[in-house]
PDB file of C-alpha atoms in Angstrom:
ATOM      1  CA  MET A   1      19.714  53.863-202.892  1.00 45.00           C
ATOM      2  CA  VAL A   2      21.747  56.756-203.249  1.00 42.00           C
ATOM      3  CA  GLY A   3      19.096  58.974-201.993  1.00 45.00           C
ATOM      4  CA  GLY A   4      19.431  57.061-198.838  1.00 50.00           C
ATOM      5  CA  VAL A   5      22.952  57.290-198.731  1.00 46.00           C
ATOM      6  CA  GLN A   6      22.992  60.833-199.133  1.00 51.00           C
ATOM      7  CA  GLU A   7      20.204  61.192-196.214  1.00 58.00           C
ATOM      8  CA  TYR A   8      22.205  58.943-193.780  1.00 50.00           C
ATOM      9  CA  ILE A   9      25.392  60.704-194.369  1.00 50.00           C
ATOM     10  CA  SER A  10      23.503  64.232-193.807  1.00 56.00           C
ATOM     11  CA  LYS A  11      22.240  63.073-190.618  1.00 58.00           C
ATOM     12  CA  ALA A  12      25.698  61.898-189.420  1.00 53.00           C
ATOM     13  CA  ILE A  13      27.050  65.186-190.223  1.00 52.00           C
ATOM     14  CA  LYS A  14      24.014  66.995-188.422  1.00 58.00           C
ATOM     15  CA  ASN A  15      24.621  64.454-185.251  1.00 60.00           C
ATOM     16  CA  ASP A  16      28.156  65.039-184.992  1.00 55.00           C
ATOM     17  CA  GLN A  17      28.016  68.752-185.059  1.00 52.00           C
ATOM     18  CA  ALA A  18      24.852  68.648-182.520  1.00 55.00           C
ATOM     19  CA  LYS A  19      27.275  67.020-180.317  1.00 51.00           C
ATOM     20  CA  GLU A  20      30.427  69.548-180.804  1.00 50.00           C
ATOM     21  CA  LYS A  21      27.990  72.240-179.889  1.00 50.00           C
ATOM     22  CA  PRO A  22      27.830  72.115-176.251  1.00 49.00           C
ATOM     23  CA  ALA A  23      31.538  71.660-175.639  1.00 47.00           C
ATOM     24  CA  HIS A  24      32.217  74.698-178.209  1.00 47.00           C
ATOM     25  CA  SER A  25      29.664  76.546-176.543  1.00 47.00           C
ATOM     26  CA  ASP A  26      30.962  75.383-172.529  1.00 50.00           C
ATOM     27  CA  MET A  27      34.419  76.269-173.877  1.00 50.00           C
ATOM     28  CA  GLN A  28      33.125  79.977-174.691  1.00 53.00           C
ATOM     29  CA  VAL A  29      31.286  80.613-171.447  1.00 53.00           C
ATOM     30  CA  THR A  30      33.607  79.160-169.111  1.00 61.00           C
ATOM     31  CA  GLY A  31      36.932  79.459-171.012  1.00 61.00           C
ATOM     32  CA  PRO A  32      39.464  82.701-170.567  1.00 70.00           C
ATOM     33  CA  LYS A  33      38.748  85.071-173.327  1.00 70.00           C
ATOM     34  CA  PRO A  34      42.002  86.437-174.545  1.00 73.00           C
ATOM     35  CA  VAL A  35      42.275  90.265-173.737  1.00 77.00           C
ATOM     36  CA  VAL A  36      43.236  92.517-176.624  1.00 75.00           C
ATOM     37  CA  ASP A  37      44.898  95.646-175.270  1.00 78.00           C
ATOM     38  CA  THR A  38      43.709  97.942-178.071  1.00 85.00           C
ATOM     39  CA  ILE A  39      45.304 100.788-176.479  1.00 87.00           C
ATOM     40  CA  PHE A  40      48.679  99.561-176.471  1.00 84.00           C
ATOM     41  CA  ALA A  41      48.269  97.843-179.945  1.00 83.00           C
ATOM     42  CA  SER A  42      47.578 101.153-181.612  1.00 87.00           C
ATOM     43  CA  MET A  43      50.405 103.035-180.208  1.00 86.00           C
ATOM     44  CA  PRO A  44      52.971 104.817-182.482  1.00 90.00           C
ATOM     45  CA  PRO A  45      56.458 103.010-181.963  1.00 86.00           C
ATOM     46  CA  GLU A  46      57.894 106.615-181.599  1.00 86.00           C
ATOM     47  CA  LEU A  47      55.507 106.801-178.279  1.00 86.00           C
ATOM     48  CA  ARG A  48      56.863 103.277-176.802  1.00 85.00           C
ATOM     49  CA  VAL A  49      60.682 105.203-176.704  1.00 84.00           C
ATOM     50  CA  PRO A  50      60.906 106.445-173.293  1.00 83.00           C
ATOM     51  CA  MET A  51      61.643 110.218-173.505  1.00 80.00           C
ATOM     52  CA  PHE A  52      63.840 110.979-170.021  1.00 81.00           C
ATOM     53  CA  PRO A  53      64.230 114.429-168.982  1.00 86.00           C
ATOM     54  CA  GLU A  54      67.719 115.898-169.926  1.00 86.00           C
ATOM     55  CA  PRO A  55      69.744 117.606-167.229  1.00 88.00           C
ATOM     56  CA  ILE A  56      69.705 121.194-167.775  1.00 87.00           C
ATOM     57  CA  ARG A  57      73.980 121.586-167.413  1.00 84.00           C
ATOM     58  CA  ASP A  58      76.175 119.904-169.778  1.00 81.00           C
ATOM     59  CA  GLY A  59      78.720 117.346-168.456  1.00 82.00           C
ATOM     60  CA  ILE A  60      76.100 115.639-166.175  1.00 85.00           C
ATOM     61  CA  LYS A  61      76.027 112.421-168.020  1.00 80.00           C
ATOM     62  CA  ASP A  62      79.904 112.199-168.357  1.00 84.00           C
ATOM     63  CA  HIS A  63      80.761 110.451-165.125  1.00 87.00           C
ATOM     64  CA  LYS A  64      78.387 109.935-161.835  1.00 92.00           C
ATOM     65  CA  TRP A  65      78.346 112.722-159.659  1.00 93.00           C
ATOM     66  CA  GLY A  66      79.292 112.814-155.924  1.00 93.00           C
ATOM     67  CA  THR A  67      79.765 115.201-153.250  1.00 93.00           C
ATOM     68  CA  ASN A  68      82.974 116.696-154.006  1.00 93.00           C
ATOM     69  CA  ASP A  69      81.736 117.206-157.989  1.00 93.00           C
ATOM     70  CA  LEU A  70      78.605 118.873-156.774  1.00 94.00           C
ATOM     71  CA  GLU A  71      80.708 121.356-154.256  1.00 94.00           C
ATOM     72  CA  ALA A  72      83.479 121.963-156.769  1.00 93.00           C
ATOM     73  CA  LEU A  73      80.853 123.871-159.013  1.00 92.00           C
ATOM     74  CA  ASP A  74      81.870 127.391-159.489  1.00 91.00           C
ATOM     75  CA  ILE A  75      77.917 128.831-159.214  1.00 93.00           C
ATOM     76  CA  GLY A  76      78.353 132.132-157.580  1.00 94.00           C
ATOM     77  CA  VAL A  77      76.399 131.890-154.705  1.00 93.00           C
ATOM     78  CA  THR A  78      76.445 135.498-153.377  1.00 93.00           C
ATOM     79  CA  LYS A  79      76.314 136.474-157.235  1.00 95.00           C
ATOM     80  CA  HIS A  80      73.500 139.490-157.675  1.00 95.00           C
ATOM     81  CA  ARG A  81      73.006 141.767-160.343  1.00 95.00           C
ATOM     82  CA  ILE A  82      72.598 145.108-159.447  1.00 95.00           C
ATOM     83  CA  PRO A  83      69.538 146.894-160.809  1.00 95.00           C
ATOM     84  CA  ASP A  84      70.626 149.765-163.133  1.00 91.00           C
ATOM     85  CA  ARG A  85      67.191 150.873-164.489  1.00 93.00           C
ATOM     86  CA  ILE A  86      63.779 151.885-162.615  1.00 96.00           C
ATOM     87  CA  SER A  87      62.095 148.690-164.352  1.00 95.00           C
ATOM     88  CA  ASP A  88      64.876 146.438-162.884  1.00 96.00           C
ATOM     89  CA  LYS A  89      64.719 148.053-159.547  1.00 96.00           C
ATOM     90  CA  ILE A  90      60.863 147.631-159.579  1.00 95.00           C
ATOM     91  CA  ALA A  91      61.620 143.842-160.388  1.00 96.00           C
ATOM     92  CA  LEU A  92      63.718 143.194-157.632  1.00 96.00           C
ATOM     93  CA  TRP A  93      61.531 144.672-154.957  1.00 96.00           C
ATOM     94  CA  ALA A  94      58.502 142.755-156.744  1.00 94.00           C
ATOM     95  CA  VAL A  95      60.840 139.498-155.733  1.00 94.00           C
ATOM     96  CA  LYS A  96      62.071 140.717-152.650  1.00 92.00           C
ATOM     97  CA  SER A  97      58.483 141.562-151.486  1.00 93.00           C
ATOM     98  CA  ALA A  98      57.092 138.293-152.606  1.00 87.00           C
ATOM     99  CA  ARG A  99      59.867 136.405-150.389  1.00 86.00           C
ATOM    100  CA  ARG A 100      58.659 137.867-146.909  1.00 85.00           C
ATOM    101  CA  PRO A 101      55.404 136.314-146.711  1.00 82.00           C
ATOM    102  CA  THR A 102      56.929 132.840-148.130  1.00 79.00           C
ATOM    103  CA  ASP A 103      59.505 133.465-145.086  1.00 77.00           C
ATOM    104  CA  ILE A 104      56.781 133.822-142.529  1.00 79.00           C
ATOM    105  CA  PHE A 105      54.635 131.372-143.612  1.00 76.00           C
ATOM    106  CA  PHE A 106      57.085 128.386-144.083  1.00 75.00           C
ATOM    107  CA  ARG A 107      59.980 129.645-141.902  1.00 77.00           C
ATOM    108  CA  ASN A 108      62.363 126.443-141.791  1.00 77.00           C
ATOM    109  CA  LYS A 109      60.233 123.698-143.568  1.00 80.00           C
ATOM    110  CA  TYR A 110      62.601 123.841-146.353  1.00 83.00           C
ATOM    111  CA  LEU A 111      61.127 120.747-148.221  1.00 84.00           C
ATOM    112  CA  HIS A 112      57.497 122.507-148.436  1.00 80.00           C
ATOM    113  CA  ARG A 113      59.506 125.679-149.171  1.00 85.00           C
ATOM    114  CA  SER A 114      61.069 124.184-151.915  1.00 89.00           C
ATOM    115  CA  VAL A 115      58.135 122.995-153.623  1.00 87.00           C
ATOM    116  CA  MET A 116      56.242 126.089-153.486  1.00 86.00           C
ATOM    117  CA  LEU A 117      59.248 127.626-154.966  1.00 87.00           C
ATOM    118  CA  GLU A 118      59.674 124.916-157.980  1.00 92.00           C
ATOM    119  CA  VAL A 119      55.757 125.153-158.348  1.00 91.00           C
ATOM    120  CA  VAL A 120      56.292 128.891-159.405  1.00 92.00           C
ATOM    121  CA  ALA A 121      60.027 128.719-161.082  1.00 93.00           C
ATOM    122  CA  ALA A 122      58.449 125.898-163.452  1.00 94.00           C
ATOM    123  CA  VAL A 123      55.839 128.378-164.818  1.00 96.00           C
ATOM    124  CA  PRO A 124      58.058 131.605-166.684  1.00 97.00           C
ATOM    125  CA  GLY A 125      60.070 129.051-169.138  1.00 97.00           C
ATOM    126  CA  MET A 126      57.044 127.756-169.896  1.00 97.00           C
ATOM    127  CA  VAL A 127      55.259 130.947-170.350  1.00 97.00           C
ATOM    128  CA  GLY A 128      58.345 132.564-172.325  1.00 97.00           C
ATOM    129  CA  ALA A 129      58.198 129.736-174.573  1.00 97.00           C
ATOM    130  CA  LEU A 130      54.455 129.840-175.789  1.00 97.00           C
ATOM    131  CA  ILE A 131      54.520 133.357-176.145  1.00 97.00           C
ATOM    132  CA  ARG A 132      57.717 133.242-178.316  1.00 96.00           C
ATOM    133  CA  HIS A 133      56.233 130.056-180.305  1.00 96.00           C
ATOM    134  CA  ILE A 134      53.164 132.211-181.547  1.00 95.00           C
ATOM    135  CA  ARG A 135      54.867 135.620-182.121  1.00 94.00           C
ATOM    136  CA  SER A 136      57.388 133.301-184.336  1.00 93.00           C
ATOM    137  CA  LEU A 137      54.076 131.450-186.030  1.00 94.00           C
ATOM    138  CA  GLN A 138      52.317 134.979-186.345  1.00 94.00           C
ATOM    139  CA  GLY A 139      55.570 136.796-187.467  1.00 92.00           C
ATOM    140  CA  MET A 140      56.631 133.817-189.895  1.00 90.00           C
ATOM    141  CA  ARG A 141      60.144 134.080-188.883  1.00 89.00           C
ATOM    142  CA  HIS A 142      62.627 132.106-186.691  1.00 88.00           C
ATOM    143  CA  ASP A 143      62.505 132.621-183.008  1.00 88.00           C
ATOM    144  CA  GLY A 144      66.378 133.474-182.397  1.00 90.00           C
ATOM    145  CA  GLY A 145      66.923 130.170-180.775  1.00 91.00           C
ATOM    146  CA  TRP A 146      65.213 130.804-177.314  1.00 94.00           C
ATOM    147  CA  ILE A 147      62.231 128.604-177.160  1.00 95.00           C
ATOM    148  CA  GLY A 148      64.417 125.231-176.786  1.00 94.00           C
ATOM    149  CA  HIS A 149      66.256 126.998-174.015  1.00 95.00           C
ATOM    150  CA  LEU A 150      62.962 128.192-172.549  1.00 97.00           C
ATOM    151  CA  LEU A 151      61.011 124.748-172.580  1.00 96.00           C
ATOM    152  CA  HIS A 152      64.368 122.867-171.035  1.00 95.00           C
ATOM    153  CA  GLU A 153      64.356 125.572-168.367  1.00 96.00           C
ATOM    154  CA  ALA A 154      60.675 124.773-167.494  1.00 96.00           C
ATOM    155  CA  GLU A 155      61.203 120.712-167.602  1.00 96.00           C
ATOM    156  CA  ASN A 156      64.261 121.014-165.322  1.00 96.00           C
ATOM    157  CA  GLU A 157      62.276 123.118-162.754  1.00 96.00           C
ATOM    158  CA  ARG A 158      59.391 120.753-163.307  1.00 94.00           C
ATOM    159  CA  MET A 159      61.928 117.761-162.328  1.00 95.00           C
ATOM    160  CA  HIS A 160      63.148 119.469-159.371  1.00 95.00           C
ATOM    161  CA  LEU A 161      59.058 119.370-158.291  1.00 93.00           C
ATOM    162  CA  MET A 162      59.163 115.782-158.885  1.00 92.00           C
ATOM    163  CA  THR A 163      62.257 115.554-156.789  1.00 94.00           C
ATOM    164  CA  TRP A 164      60.629 117.226-153.816  1.00 93.00           C
ATOM    165  CA  MET A 165      57.673 115.367-153.733  1.00 90.00           C
ATOM    166  CA  GLU A 166      59.201 111.956-153.387  1.00 88.00           C
ATOM    167  CA  ILE A 167      60.484 113.622-150.266  1.00 89.00           C
ATOM    168  CA  GLY A 168      58.357 116.011-148.785  1.00 80.00           C
ATOM    169  CA  LYS A 169      54.990 115.554-148.551  1.00 78.00           C
ATOM    170  CA  PRO A 170      52.585 118.535-148.332  1.00 77.00           C
ATOM    171  CA  VAL A 171      49.148 118.521-146.982  1.00 79.00           C
ATOM    172  CA  LEU A 172      46.113 119.443-148.522  1.00 84.00           C
ATOM    173  CA  TRP A 173      45.897 122.795-147.369  1.00 81.00           C
ATOM    174  CA  GLU A 174      49.297 123.792-148.600  1.00 78.00           C
ATOM    175  CA  ARG A 175      48.830 122.242-151.837  1.00 83.00           C
ATOM    176  CA  ALA A 176      45.663 124.481-152.108  1.00 87.00           C
ATOM    177  CA  LEU A 177      47.795 127.386-151.037  1.00 84.00           C
ATOM    178  CA  ILE A 178      50.391 126.509-153.418  1.00 83.00           C
ATOM    179  CA  ALA A 179      48.236 125.793-156.505  1.00 87.00           C
ATOM    180  CA  THR A 180      46.521 129.030-155.767  1.00 91.00           C
ATOM    181  CA  VAL A 181      49.585 131.150-155.672  1.00 88.00           C
ATOM    182  CA  GLN A 182      50.814 129.508-158.763  1.00 90.00           C
ATOM    183  CA  THR A 183      47.821 130.488-160.385  1.00 93.00           C
ATOM    184  CA  GLY A 184      48.247 133.927-159.826  1.00 93.00           C
ATOM    185  CA  PHE A 185      51.988 133.825-160.691  1.00 94.00           C
ATOM    186  CA  PHE A 186      50.991 132.469-163.977  1.00 95.00           C
ATOM    187  CA  ALA A 187      48.344 135.010-164.725  1.00 96.00           C
ATOM    188  CA  VAL A 188      50.497 137.760-163.683  1.00 96.00           C
ATOM    189  CA  PHE A 189      53.405 136.906-165.418  1.00 97.00           C
ATOM    190  CA  SER A 190      52.256 136.066-168.987  1.00 97.00           C
ATOM    191  CA  LEU A 191      50.554 139.467-168.876  1.00 97.00           C
ATOM    192  CA  LEU A 192      54.080 141.065-167.725  1.00 97.00           C
ATOM    193  CA  TYR A 193      55.818 139.039-170.569  1.00 97.00           C
ATOM    194  CA  MET A 194      53.757 139.914-173.268  1.00 97.00           C
ATOM    195  CA  VAL A 195      53.951 143.642-172.281  1.00 97.00           C
ATOM    196  CA  SER A 196      57.431 143.574-171.235  1.00 96.00           C
ATOM    197  CA  PRO A 197      59.619 140.150-172.126  1.00 97.00           C
ATOM    198  CA  ARG A 198      62.748 142.367-170.802  1.00 97.00           C
ATOM    199  CA  THR A 199      61.514 142.970-167.154  1.00 97.00           C
ATOM    200  CA  ALA A 200      60.079 139.382-167.026  1.00 97.00           C
ATOM    201  CA  HIS A 201      63.188 138.034-167.613  1.00 97.00           C
ATOM    202  CA  ARG A 202      65.027 140.265-165.209  1.00 97.00           C
ATOM    203  CA  VAL A 203      62.199 138.846-162.828  1.00 97.00           C
ATOM    204  CA  VAL A 204      63.063 135.706-163.155  1.00 97.00           C
ATOM    205  CA  GLY A 205      67.038 136.620-162.692  1.00 97.00           C
ATOM    206  CA  TYR A 206      66.263 137.957-159.245  1.00 97.00           C
ATOM    207  CA  LEU A 207      63.843 135.076-158.150  1.00 96.00           C
ATOM    208  CA  GLU A 208      66.609 132.721-159.005  1.00 96.00           C
ATOM    209  CA  GLU A 209      68.887 134.681-156.946  1.00 97.00           C
ATOM    210  CA  GLU A 210      66.483 134.137-154.342  1.00 94.00           C
ATOM    211  CA  ALA A 211      66.444 130.683-155.072  1.00 95.00           C
ATOM    212  CA  VAL A 212      69.846 129.904-154.820  1.00 96.00           C
ATOM    213  CA  THR A 213      69.960 131.549-151.562  1.00 94.00           C
ATOM    214  CA  SER A 214      67.255 129.307-149.959  1.00 93.00           C
ATOM    215  CA  TYR A 215      68.995 126.051-151.056  1.00 95.00           C
ATOM    216  CA  THR A 216      72.040 127.483-149.501  1.00 95.00           C
ATOM    217  CA  HIS A 217      70.325 127.957-146.180  1.00 93.00           C
ATOM    218  CA  PHE A 218      68.681 124.799-146.990  1.00 94.00           C
ATOM    219  CA  ILE A 219      71.912 123.098-147.077  1.00 95.00           C
ATOM    220  CA  LYS A 220      72.950 124.708-143.895  1.00 95.00           C
ATOM    221  CA  GLU A 221      70.212 123.221-141.952  1.00 94.00           C
ATOM    222  CA  ILE A 222      71.046 120.006-142.917  1.00 95.00           C
ATOM    223  CA  ASP A 223      74.796 120.603-141.806  1.00 95.00           C
ATOM    224  CA  ALA A 224      73.417 121.571-138.819  1.00 94.00           C
ATOM    225  CA  GLY A 225      71.374 118.413-138.135  1.00 93.00           C
ATOM    226  CA  ARG A 226      68.109 120.256-138.092  1.00 93.00           C
ATOM    227  CA  ILE A 227      66.848 118.301-141.442  1.00 92.00           C
ATOM    228  CA  GLU A 228      67.937 114.815-141.665  1.00 93.00           C
ATOM    229  CA  ASN A 229      70.175 113.851-144.365  1.00 96.00           C
ATOM    230  CA  VAL A 230      67.440 111.021-146.072  1.00 95.00           C
ATOM    231  CA  PRO A 231      69.039 109.397-149.304  1.00 95.00           C
ATOM    232  CA  ALA A 232      67.955 110.696-152.643  1.00 95.00           C
ATOM    233  CA  PRO A 233      65.111 109.310-154.410  1.00 94.00           C
ATOM    234  CA  ASP A 234      65.690 107.068-157.584  1.00 94.00           C
ATOM    235  CA  VAL A 235      64.209 109.763-159.917  1.00 94.00           C
ATOM    236  CA  ALA A 236      67.114 112.368-158.338  1.00 95.00           C
ATOM    237  CA  ILE A 237      69.811 109.801-159.094  1.00 95.00           C
ATOM    238  CA  ALA A 238      68.556 109.041-162.643  1.00 94.00           C
ATOM    239  CA  TYR A 239      68.112 112.295-163.564  1.00 95.00           C
ATOM    240  CA  TRP A 240      71.337 114.041-162.244  1.00 96.00           C
ATOM    241  CA  ASN A 241      73.620 111.118-162.776  1.00 94.00           C
ATOM    242  CA  LEU A 242      74.264 110.808-159.047  1.00 96.00           C
ATOM    243  CA  GLU A 243      76.444 108.426-157.219  1.00 95.00           C
ATOM    244  CA  PRO A 244      73.721 105.391-155.861  1.00 94.00           C
ATOM    245  CA  ASN A 245      74.761 106.443-152.174  1.00 95.00           C
ATOM    246  CA  SER A 246      73.680 110.051-153.028  1.00 96.00           C
ATOM    247  CA  THR A 247      71.518 111.721-150.254  1.00 96.00           C
ATOM    248  CA  LEU A 248      69.301 114.621-149.697  1.00 96.00           C
ATOM    249  CA  ARG A 249      72.202 116.780-149.527  1.00 97.00           C
ATOM    250  CA  ASP A 250      73.530 116.067-152.520  1.00 97.00           C
ATOM    251  CA  VAL A 251      70.256 116.566-154.351  1.00 97.00           C
ATOM    252  CA  VAL A 252      70.198 120.170-152.617  1.00 96.00           C
ATOM    253  CA  LEU A 253      73.616 120.758-154.475  1.00 97.00           C
ATOM    254  CA  ALA A 254      72.403 119.577-157.503  1.00 96.00           C
ATOM    255  CA  VAL A 255      69.381 121.789-157.610  1.00 96.00           C
ATOM    256  CA  ARG A 256      71.063 125.027-156.469  1.00 96.00           C
ATOM    257  CA  ALA A 257      73.431 125.120-159.552  1.00 96.00           C
ATOM    258  CA  ASP A 258      70.443 123.977-162.138  1.00 96.00           C
ATOM    259  CA  GLU A 259      68.770 127.609-160.213  1.00 97.00           C
ATOM    260  CA  ALA A 260      72.349 129.399-160.957  1.00 97.00           C
ATOM    261  CA  LEU A 261      72.125 128.571-164.367  1.00 96.00           C
ATOM    262  CA  HIS A 262      68.838 129.610-164.548  1.00 97.00           C
ATOM    263  CA  ARG A 263      69.907 133.071-162.514  1.00 97.00           C
ATOM    264  CA  ASP A 264      72.700 133.512-165.166  1.00 97.00           C
ATOM    265  CA  THR A 265      70.398 132.769-168.255  1.00 97.00           C
ATOM    266  CA  ASN A 266      67.333 135.228-167.613  1.00 97.00           C
ATOM    267  CA  HIS A 267      69.517 137.841-166.707  1.00 97.00           C
ATOM    268  CA  HIS A 268      71.195 137.342-169.914  1.00 96.00           C
ATOM    269  CA  PHE A 269      68.023 137.030-171.729  1.00 96.00           C
ATOM    270  CA  SER A 270      66.940 140.257-170.508  1.00 97.00           C
ATOM    271  CA  ASP A 271      70.177 142.157-171.143  1.00 96.00           C
ATOM    272  CA  ARG A 272      69.985 140.867-174.921  1.00 95.00           C
ATOM    273  CA  ILE A 273      66.568 142.243-175.266  1.00 95.00           C
ATOM    274  CA  GLU A 274      67.819 145.531-174.208  1.00 95.00           C
ATOM    275  CA  ALA A 275      70.839 145.111-176.214  1.00 93.00           C
ATOM    276  CA  ARG A 276      68.368 144.532-179.400  1.00 93.00           C
ATOM    277  CA  ARG A 277      70.175 141.332-179.882  1.00 92.00           C
ATOM    278  CA  GLU A 278      67.883 138.809-179.514  1.00 91.00           C
ATOM    279  CA  SER A 279      68.905 136.410-181.881  1.00 89.00           C
ATOM    280  CA  LEU A 280      71.301 133.361-180.193  1.00 89.00           C
ATOM    281  CA  PHE A 281      72.221 132.131-183.799  1.00 86.00           C
ATOM    282  CA  GLU A 282      75.446 134.251-184.550  1.00 81.00           C
ATOM    283  CA  ASP A 283      77.082 133.592-181.338  1.00 84.00           C
ATOM    284  CA  LEU A 284      76.456 129.786-181.104  1.00 78.00           C
ATOM    285  CA  ASP A 285      78.847 127.432-181.075  1.00 71.00           C
ATOM    286  CA  HIS A 286      78.817 125.370-183.852  1.00 66.00           C
ATOM    287  CA  SER A 287      82.236 123.127-183.265  1.00 66.00           C
ATOM    288  CA  ASP A 288      80.205 120.186-182.781  1.00 67.00           C
ATOM    289  CA  GLY A 289      79.820 120.322-186.505  1.00 71.00           C
ATOM    290  CA  LYS A 290      75.559 120.562-186.405  1.00 73.00           C
ATOM    291  CA  PRO A 291      74.371 122.694-189.560  1.00 74.00           C
ATOM    292  CA  LYS A 292      74.051 126.232-189.277  1.00 77.00           C
ATOM    293  CA  ILE A 293      70.329 126.990-189.801  1.00 78.00           C
ATOM    294  CA  LYS A 294      67.740 129.284-188.167  1.00 78.00           C
ATOM    295  CA  TYR A 295      65.094 127.973-186.252  1.00 76.00           C
TER     296      TYR A 295
END
């Protein structure tokens, strides 16, 4: 009797399971499968915090910048470092010589000229930071505070490029030419920096002088109506904290101010190397309360 009851219950359970299986199987086949994003799930929390590039000039985040603010910046449009050494004269000659084919090729196509300029200008800061980083590791000593400034310069120049790519659209053959020029410049500048960092920074100083001149001409072309003063792209408004109604002219003013700062910085770096006073630590402003440490 007991055995019959157990057998009956066992059969009933098996029948119930058999009835449930097709429905369960159908749900698996026809129903939507949950998608698990394993890449996002394994992403460290620190990587989820946006690291938006910081502008190169102090005070940019204090308020929204308009045309009058940008024009009021005293950047020294005609400022020029007179070469007093043979290596400085060679550096100036090299930069002037490199400008001539650019003038012939791009003429008044200032948007495309700006793309070429920024692709090249973003190289020195990264090269200098890399070489000084390696030397700091090999020498097991601090760098004197340069690496952060050089990386910031490289990032700033890259943001210039990101801005111009939003406005100007170089065609394929122009992109190929620009990439070729950048590759050659990267190789030559890397070698120069390893041989003579002082001369390398002087080259960059003169290169930035030419950049200020080019952007000044760019502004004149906009004012003359030969280049349309289109609205500023979102990336430029966010990066330079510009007013929402800013235009291309405002962007050029902001970029020119950055280039003027790079001009002064690189000439100063060259002077510090010549004076054998590379370390910035003795001349830093510690009024913000930050610890006086060397890194």
